[in-house]
Amino acid sequence: VQLQASGGGSVQPGDSLRLSCEISGFTLQRYVIGWFRQAPGKEREGVACISNYDDSTDYGNSVKGRFTISRDNAKATVYLQMNNLKPEDTAVYYCAADQPPAYGWYSLDSAEYDYWGQGTQVTVSS
């Protein structure tokens, strides 16, 4: 089971980025995928997650209305579209996967996820 996050970079406030999480070694359709981030000196934070059942989504309060998570099962890839980026969005972003313990389950709790990618740095600065 492997997850490869990419698409990070250095941008200015108000810019957009799209992160990608490429999945290999398992069938994406069977897994819930979450995006998390961790800034220096801070705890890991749940950013977005997407159900494998009906593509239901959930977002952290700080990114609602600005970030969008989506999945392309055919490409085995999950995306995180990030718009109107702010300096406080600066962090290392990770994607993670978990087989849902119950039908329709999805969660922003990082402790629930078993498989993690290596992270991609996002820096927002003027």
Tab-separated table of N, CA and C in Angstrom:
chain	number	residue	atom	x	y	z
A	1	VAL	N	0.846	-1.185	0.000
A	1	VAL	CA	0.000	0.000	0.000
A	1	VAL	C	0.888	1.243	0.000
A	2	GLN	N	0.743	2.051	-1.030
A	2	GLN	CA	1.555	3.267	-1.119
A	2	GLN	C	0.701	4.454	-1.520
A	3	LEU	N	1.018	5.594	-0.916
A	3	LEU	CA	0.378	6.847	-1.275
A	3	LEU	C	1.493	7.853	-1.565
A	4	GLN	N	1.363	8.545	-2.667
A	4	GLN	CA	2.376	9.511	-3.096
A	4	GLN	C	1.721	10.873	-3.260
A	5	ALA	N	2.043	11.781	-2.337
A	5	ALA	CA	1.490	13.132	-2.407
A	5	ALA	C	2.417	14.029	-3.219
A	6	SER	N	1.822	14.906	-4.011
A	6	SER	CA	2.607	15.844	-4.810
A	6	SER	C	1.798	17.103	-5.064
A	7	GLY	N	2.466	18.110	-5.625
A	7	GLY	CA	1.777	19.332	-6.002
A	7	GLY	C	2.005	20.515	-5.089
A	8	GLY	N	2.755	20.321	-4.032
A	8	GLY	CA	3.035	21.429	-3.131
A	8	GLY	C	3.956	22.442	-3.770
A	9	GLY	N	4.121	23.562	-3.095
A	9	GLY	CA	5.007	24.601	-3.600
A	9	GLY	C	4.905	25.858	-2.775
A	10	SER	N	5.565	26.899	-3.258
A	10	SER	CA	5.538	28.201	-2.598
A	10	SER	C	4.680	29.154	-3.417
A	11	VAL	N	3.671	29.730	-2.778
A	11	VAL	CA	2.742	30.622	-3.472
A	11	VAL	C	2.481	31.856	-2.608
A	12	GLN	N	1.803	32.809	-3.210
A	12	GLN	CA	1.439	34.020	-2.484
A	12	GLN	C	0.012	33.918	-1.955
A	13	PRO	N	-0.307	34.685	-0.930
A	13	PRO	CA	-1.692	34.691	-0.428
A	13	PRO	C	-2.680	34.972	-1.552
A	14	GLY	N	-3.779	34.213	-1.551
A	14	GLY	CA	-4.787	34.352	-2.579
A	14	GLY	C	-4.611	33.421	-3.762
A	15	ASP	N	-3.456	32.808	-3.880
A	15	ASP	CA	-3.194	31.879	-4.978
A	15	ASP	C	-3.878	30.537	-4.735
A	16	SER	N	-3.781	29.682	-5.738
A	16	SER	CA	-4.359	28.331	-5.670
A	16	SER	C	-3.286	27.283	-5.935
A	17	LEU	N	-3.516	26.110	-5.377
A	17	LEU	CA	-2.691	24.936	-5.648
A	17	LEU	C	-3.597	23.724	-5.690
A	18	ARG	N	-3.183	22.722	-6.445
A	18	ARG	CA	-3.895	21.452	-6.419
A	18	ARG	C	-2.910	20.353	-6.039
A	19	LEU	N	-3.187	19.712	-4.934
A	19	LEU	CA	-2.392	18.577	-4.498
A	19	LEU	C	-2.978	17.288	-5.062
A	20	SER	N	-2.087	16.345	-5.343
A	20	SER	CA	-2.513	15.032	-5.824
A	20	SER	C	-1.989	13.955	-4.896
A	21	CYS	N	-2.769	12.920	-4.739
A	21	CYS	CA	-2.358	11.766	-3.947
A	21	CYS	C	-2.560	10.531	-4.818
A	22	GLU	N	-1.485	9.990	-5.332
A	22	GLU	CA	-1.556	8.816	-6.188
A	22	GLU	C	-1.463	7.554	-5.331
A	23	ILE	N	-2.369	6.645	-5.623
A	23	ILE	CA	-2.507	5.426	-4.833
A	23	ILE	C	-1.965	4.239	-5.621
A	24	SER	N	-1.257	3.354	-4.951
A	24	SER	CA	-0.830	2.107	-5.586
A	24	SER	C	-0.827	0.989	-4.549
A	25	GLY	N	-1.019	-0.214	-5.038
A	25	GLY	CA	-0.978	-1.364	-4.148
A	25	GLY	C	-2.310	-1.736	-3.531
A	26	PHE	N	-3.340	-0.926	-3.810
A	26	PHE	CA	-4.661	-1.289	-3.325
A	26	PHE	C	-5.710	-0.609	-4.205
A	27	THR	N	-6.917	-1.049	-4.049
A	27	THR	CA	-8.028	-0.531	-4.858
A	27	THR	C	-8.606	0.691	-4.177
A	28	LEU	N	-8.468	1.839	-4.834
A	28	LEU	CA	-8.888	3.096	-4.224
A	28	LEU	C	-10.362	3.062	-3.807
A	29	GLN	N	-11.178	2.392	-4.600
A	29	GLN	CA	-12.612	2.384	-4.322
A	29	GLN	C	-12.944	1.809	-2.949
A	30	ARG	N	-12.049	1.050	-2.362
A	30	ARG	CA	-12.312	0.397	-1.083
A	30	ARG	C	-11.857	1.221	0.114
A	31	TYR	N	-11.280	2.399	-0.139
A	31	TYR	CA	-10.671	3.154	0.945
A	31	TYR	C	-11.214	4.571	1.052
A	32	VAL	N	-11.348	5.005	2.268
A	32	VAL	CA	-11.579	6.415	2.568
A	32	VAL	C	-10.222	7.113	2.524
A	33	ILE	N	-10.189	8.297	1.944
A	33	ILE	CA	-8.953	9.058	1.845
A	33	ILE	C	-9.102	10.380	2.590
A	34	GLY	N	-8.073	10.724	3.316
A	34	GLY	CA	-8.062	11.998	4.015
A	34	GLY	C	-6.807	12.783	3.701
A	35	TRP	N	-6.959	14.103	3.762
A	35	TRP	CA	-5.812	14.998	3.688
A	35	TRP	C	-5.618	15.621	5.062
A	36	PHE	N	-4.379	15.667	5.493
A	36	PHE	CA	-4.030	16.236	6.787
A	36	PHE	C	-2.847	17.168	6.592
A	37	ARG	N	-2.636	18.030	7.557
A	37	ARG	CA	-1.481	18.916	7.460
A	37	ARG	C	-0.877	19.117	8.836
A	38	GLN	N	0.402	19.445	8.828
A	38	GLN	CA	1.089	19.709	10.084
A	38	GLN	C	2.073	20.846	9.881
A	39	ALA	N	1.868	21.893	10.643
A	39	ALA	CA	2.765	23.034	10.627
A	39	ALA	C	3.780	22.878	11.753
A	40	PRO	N	4.943	23.515	11.639
A	40	PRO	CA	5.960	23.402	12.686
A	40	PRO	C	5.409	23.787	14.052
A	41	GLY	N	5.622	22.914	15.028
A	41	GLY	CA	5.196	23.195	16.388
A	41	GLY	C	3.722	22.995	16.648
A	42	LYS	N	2.991	22.504	15.648
A	42	LYS	CA	1.555	22.303	15.817
A	42	LYS	C	1.191	20.840	15.623
A	43	GLU	N	0.032	20.482	16.132
A	43	GLU	CA	-0.457	19.121	15.963
A	43	GLU	C	-0.971	18.914	14.536
A	44	ARG	N	-0.986	17.643	14.129
A	44	ARG	CA	-1.542	17.318	12.820
A	44	ARG	C	-3.033	17.651	12.797
A	45	GLU	N	-3.458	18.238	11.719
A	45	GLU	CA	-4.835	18.737	11.596
A	45	GLU	C	-5.532	18.077	10.416
A	46	GLY	N	-6.761	17.676	10.612
A	46	GLY	CA	-7.563	17.130	9.530
A	46	GLY	C	-8.026	18.235	8.601
A	47	VAL	N	-7.752	18.098	7.319
A	47	VAL	CA	-8.109	19.121	6.336
A	47	VAL	C	-9.368	18.737	5.568
A	48	ALA	N	-9.378	17.525	5.025
A	48	ALA	CA	-10.517	17.086	4.220
A	48	ALA	C	-10.494	15.575	4.142
A	49	CYS	N	-11.665	14.998	3.942
A	49	CYS	CA	-11.752	13.561	3.731
A	49	CYS	C	-12.909	13.265	2.797
A	50	ILE	N	-12.831	12.101	2.157
A	50	ILE	CA	-13.857	11.736	1.181
A	50	ILE	C	-14.206	10.267	1.328
A	51	SER	N	-15.488	10.009	1.359
A	51	SER	CA	-16.002	8.653	1.503
A	51	SER	C	-15.769	7.842	0.249
A	52	ASN	N	-15.588	6.543	0.421
A	52	ASN	CA	-15.505	5.652	-0.735
A	52	ASN	C	-16.883	5.138	-1.131
A	53	TYR	N	-17.893	5.430	-0.316
A	53	TYR	CA	-19.241	4.912	-0.571
A	53	TYR	C	-19.995	5.795	-1.554
A	54	ASP	N	-20.077	7.107	-1.237
A	54	ASP	CA	-20.865	7.993	-2.087
A	54	ASP	C	-20.171	9.328	-2.326
A	55	ASP	N	-18.861	9.366	-2.085
A	55	ASP	CA	-18.068	10.591	-2.259
A	55	ASP	C	-18.506	11.718	-1.330
A	56	SER	N	-19.145	11.380	-0.241
A	56	SER	CA	-19.412	12.407	0.764
A	56	SER	C	-18.092	12.963	1.279
A	57	THR	N	-18.112	14.222	1.656
A	57	THR	CA	-16.883	14.882	2.094
A	57	THR	C	-17.067	15.594	3.426
A	58	ASP	N	-15.961	15.855	4.065
A	58	ASP	CA	-15.950	16.672	5.271
A	58	ASP	C	-14.688	17.506	5.243
A	59	TYR	N	-14.772	18.690	5.850
A	59	TYR	CA	-13.648	19.615	5.822
A	59	TYR	C	-13.394	20.197	7.201
A	60	GLY	N	-12.126	20.510	7.459
A	60	GLY	CA	-11.811	21.242	8.667
A	60	GLY	C	-12.393	22.645	8.596
A	61	ASN	N	-12.741	23.198	9.741
A	61	ASN	CA	-13.400	24.505	9.758
A	61	ASN	C	-12.552	25.594	9.104
A	62	SER	N	-11.257	25.485	9.226
A	62	SER	CA	-10.388	26.541	8.713
A	62	SER	C	-10.273	26.550	7.192
A	63	VAL	N	-10.730	25.484	6.528
A	63	VAL	CA	-10.597	25.415	5.064
A	63	VAL	C	-11.932	25.334	4.347
A	64	LYS	N	-13.019	25.258	5.086
A	64	LYS	CA	-14.343	25.158	4.456
A	64	LYS	C	-14.591	26.344	3.535
A	65	GLY	N	-15.077	26.028	2.347
A	65	GLY	CA	-15.354	27.067	1.360
A	65	GLY	C	-14.158	27.433	0.504
A	66	ARG	N	-12.977	26.962	0.871
A	66	ARG	CA	-11.760	27.274	0.093
A	66	ARG	C	-11.129	26.021	-0.524
A	67	PHE	N	-11.227	24.893	0.159
A	67	PHE	CA	-10.603	23.655	-0.304
A	67	PHE	C	-11.687	22.690	-0.780
A	68	THR	N	-11.328	21.874	-1.773
A	68	THR	CA	-12.240	20.859	-2.291
A	68	THR	C	-11.479	19.565	-2.503
A	69	ILE	N	-11.985	18.489	-1.935
A	69	ILE	CA	-11.389	17.169	-2.133
A	69	ILE	C	-12.222	16.411	-3.161
A	70	SER	N	-11.535	15.649	-4.010
A	70	SER	CA	-12.230	14.841	-5.009
A	70	SER	C	-11.398	13.603	-5.283
A	71	ARG	N	-12.045	12.619	-5.875
A	71	ARG	CA	-11.342	11.380	-6.175
A	71	ARG	C	-11.635	10.949	-7.595
A	72	ASP	N	-10.634	10.375	-8.244
A	72	ASP	CA	-10.779	9.786	-9.568
A	72	ASP	C	-10.328	8.339	-9.432
A	73	ASN	N	-11.297	7.448	-9.262
A	73	ASN	CA	-10.948	6.045	-9.038
A	73	ASN	C	-10.235	5.439	-10.239
A	74	ALA	N	-10.594	5.872	-11.433
A	74	ALA	CA	-9.969	5.324	-12.639
A	74	ALA	C	-8.477	5.670	-12.692
A	75	LYS	N	-8.122	6.847	-12.178
A	75	LYS	CA	-6.725	7.269	-12.153
A	75	LYS	C	-6.051	6.949	-10.826
A	76	ALA	N	-6.811	6.341	-9.917
A	76	ALA	CA	-6.274	5.996	-8.595
A	76	ALA	C	-5.635	7.213	-7.933
A	77	THR	N	-6.332	8.324	-8.003
A	77	THR	CA	-5.784	9.579	-7.500
A	77	THR	C	-6.865	10.365	-6.765
A	78	VAL	N	-6.456	10.977	-5.674
A	78	VAL	CA	-7.320	11.882	-4.922
A	78	VAL	C	-6.687	13.269	-4.971
A	79	TYR	N	-7.522	14.273	-5.154
A	79	TYR	CA	-7.037	15.639	-5.312
A	79	TYR	C	-7.500	16.518	-4.150
A	80	LEU	N	-6.711	17.528	-3.885
A	80	LEU	CA	-7.120	18.569	-2.947
A	80	LEU	C	-6.898	19.906	-3.647
A	81	GLN	N	-7.995	20.498	-4.090
A	81	GLN	CA	-7.937	21.813	-4.713
A	81	GLN	C	-7.978	22.863	-3.608
A	82	MET	N	-6.960	23.698	-3.564
A	82	MET	CA	-6.851	24.704	-2.507
A	82	MET	C	-6.875	26.090	-3.136
A	83	ASN	N	-7.912	26.836	-2.830
A	83	ASN	CA	-8.075	28.184	-3.369
A	83	ASN	C	-7.946	29.219	-2.259
A	84	ASN	N	-7.669	30.446	-2.675
A	84	ASN	CA	-7.556	31.557	-1.724
A	84	ASN	C	-6.660	31.187	-0.543
A	85	LEU	N	-5.476	30.730	-0.861
A	85	LEU	CA	-4.562	30.274	0.183
A	85	LEU	C	-4.134	31.414	1.084
A	86	LYS	N	-3.942	31.079	2.346
A	86	LYS	CA	-3.562	32.047	3.358
A	86	LYS	C	-2.244	31.627	4.000
A	87	PRO	N	-1.520	32.547	4.608
A	87	PRO	CA	-0.265	32.163	5.263
A	87	PRO	C	-0.445	31.051	6.300
A	88	GLU	N	-1.583	31.034	6.961
A	88	GLU	CA	-1.831	29.998	7.969
A	88	GLU	C	-2.074	28.621	7.368
A	89	ASP	N	-2.158	28.531	6.036
A	89	ASP	CA	-2.247	27.229	5.379
A	89	ASP	C	-0.870	26.594	5.189
A	90	THR	N	0.175	27.314	5.513
A	90	THR	CA	1.527	26.788	5.381
A	90	THR	C	1.722	25.579	6.280
A	91	ALA	N	2.121	24.461	5.677
A	91	ALA	CA	2.279	23.207	6.408
A	91	ALA	C	2.785	22.136	5.450
A	92	VAL	N	3.146	21.010	6.018
A	92	VAL	CA	3.352	19.804	5.212
A	92	VAL	C	2.006	19.094	5.130
A	93	TYR	N	1.600	18.779	3.925
A	93	TYR	CA	0.306	18.141	3.681
A	93	TYR	C	0.522	16.656	3.388
A	94	TYR	N	-0.271	15.836	4.047
A	94	TYR	CA	-0.195	14.393	3.906
A	94	TYR	C	-1.542	13.850	3.442
A	95	CYS	N	-1.488	12.812	2.615
A	95	CYS	CA	-2.700	12.066	2.343
A	95	CYS	C	-2.603	10.722	3.067
A	96	ALA	N	-3.754	10.206	3.427
A	96	ALA	CA	-3.815	8.965	4.186
A	96	ALA	C	-5.026	8.158	3.749
A	97	ALA	N	-4.952	6.854	3.978
A	97	ALA	CA	-6.022	5.958	3.556
A	97	ALA	C	-6.418	5.021	4.683
A	98	ASP	N	-7.683	4.646	4.676
A	98	ASP	CA	-8.162	3.678	5.649
A	98	ASP	C	-9.360	2.942	5.089
A	99	GLN	N	-9.430	1.665	5.375
A	99	GLN	CA	-10.636	0.913	5.033
A	99	GLN	C	-11.721	1.263	6.042
A	100	PRO	N	-12.874	1.668	5.590
A	100	PRO	CA	-13.915	2.094	6.526
A	100	PRO	C	-14.370	0.955	7.430
A	101	PRO	N	-14.454	1.198	8.740
A	101	PRO	CA	-14.916	0.166	9.678
A	101	PRO	C	-16.417	-0.066	9.600
A	102	ALA	N	-17.092	0.864	8.968
A	102	ALA	CA	-18.547	0.743	8.835
A	102	ALA	C	-18.955	1.343	7.501
A	103	TYR	N	-20.084	0.884	7.011
A	103	TYR	CA	-20.614	1.349	5.731
A	103	TYR	C	-20.839	2.858	5.761
A	104	GLY	N	-20.201	3.569	4.810
A	104	GLY	CA	-20.415	5.010	4.733
A	104	GLY	C	-19.570	5.843	5.674
A	105	TRP	N	-18.640	5.222	6.350
A	105	TRP	CA	-17.792	5.935	7.310
A	105	TRP	C	-16.760	6.801	6.615
A	106	TYR	N	-16.479	7.963	7.202
A	106	TYR	CA	-15.325	8.770	6.845
A	106	TYR	C	-15.032	9.692	8.018
A	107	SER	N	-13.788	10.165	8.137
A	107	SER	CA	-13.395	10.859	9.351
A	107	SER	C	-12.225	11.803	9.103
A	108	LEU	N	-12.175	12.877	9.884
A	108	LEU	CA	-11.050	13.799	9.886
A	108	LEU	C	-10.068	13.512	11.023
A	109	ASP	N	-10.271	12.424	11.712
A	109	ASP	CA	-9.392	12.043	12.821
A	109	ASP	C	-8.200	11.258	12.279
A	110	SER	N	-7.030	11.836	12.364
A	110	SER	CA	-5.842	11.194	11.793
A	110	SER	C	-5.546	9.844	12.441
A	111	ALA	N	-5.967	9.666	13.679
A	111	ALA	CA	-5.698	8.403	14.381
A	111	ALA	C	-6.436	7.227	13.750
A	112	GLU	N	-7.443	7.522	12.949
A	112	GLU	CA	-8.242	6.465	12.326
A	112	GLU	C	-7.581	5.881	11.079
A	113	TYR	N	-6.538	6.539	10.561
A	113	TYR	CA	-5.975	6.158	9.279
A	113	TYR	C	-4.726	5.307	9.448
A	114	ASP	N	-4.654	4.254	8.658
A	114	ASP	CA	-3.563	3.295	8.787
A	114	ASP	C	-2.409	3.533	7.815
A	115	TYR	N	-2.695	4.102	6.661
A	115	TYR	CA	-1.686	4.220	5.618
A	115	TYR	C	-1.465	5.691	5.284
A	116	TRP	N	-0.173	6.061	5.192
A	116	TRP	CA	0.183	7.468	5.010
A	116	TRP	C	1.195	7.650	3.889
A	117	GLY	N	1.063	8.769	3.179
A	117	GLY	CA	2.057	9.167	2.203
A	117	GLY	C	3.155	9.973	2.862
A	118	GLN	N	4.097	10.450	2.073
A	118	GLN	CA	5.300	11.075	2.619
A	118	GLN	C	5.156	12.564	2.870
A	119	GLY	N	4.137	13.210	2.355
A	119	GLY	CA	3.936	14.635	2.597
A	119	GLY	C	4.510	15.512	1.504
A	120	THR	N	3.850	16.655	1.311
A	120	THR	CA	4.319	17.654	0.359
A	120	THR	C	4.186	19.029	1.011
A	121	GLN	N	5.204	19.852	0.863
A	121	GLN	CA	5.261	21.146	1.540
A	121	GLN	C	4.462	22.192	0.781
A	122	VAL	N	3.631	22.912	1.514
A	122	VAL	CA	2.922	24.067	0.976
A	122	VAL	C	3.330	25.283	1.797
A	123	THR	N	3.829	26.298	1.121
A	123	THR	CA	4.243	27.527	1.783
A	123	THR	C	3.512	28.697	1.152
A	124	VAL	N	2.813	29.448	1.988
A	124	VAL	CA	2.063	30.611	1.519
A	124	VAL	C	2.668	31.842	2.176
A	125	SER	N	3.252	32.693	1.358
A	125	SER	CA	3.954	33.851	1.900
A	125	SER	C	4.026	34.951	0.857
A	126	SER	N	3.940	36.190	1.336
A	126	SER	CA	4.085	37.322	0.438
A	126	SER	C	5.532	37.797	0.398
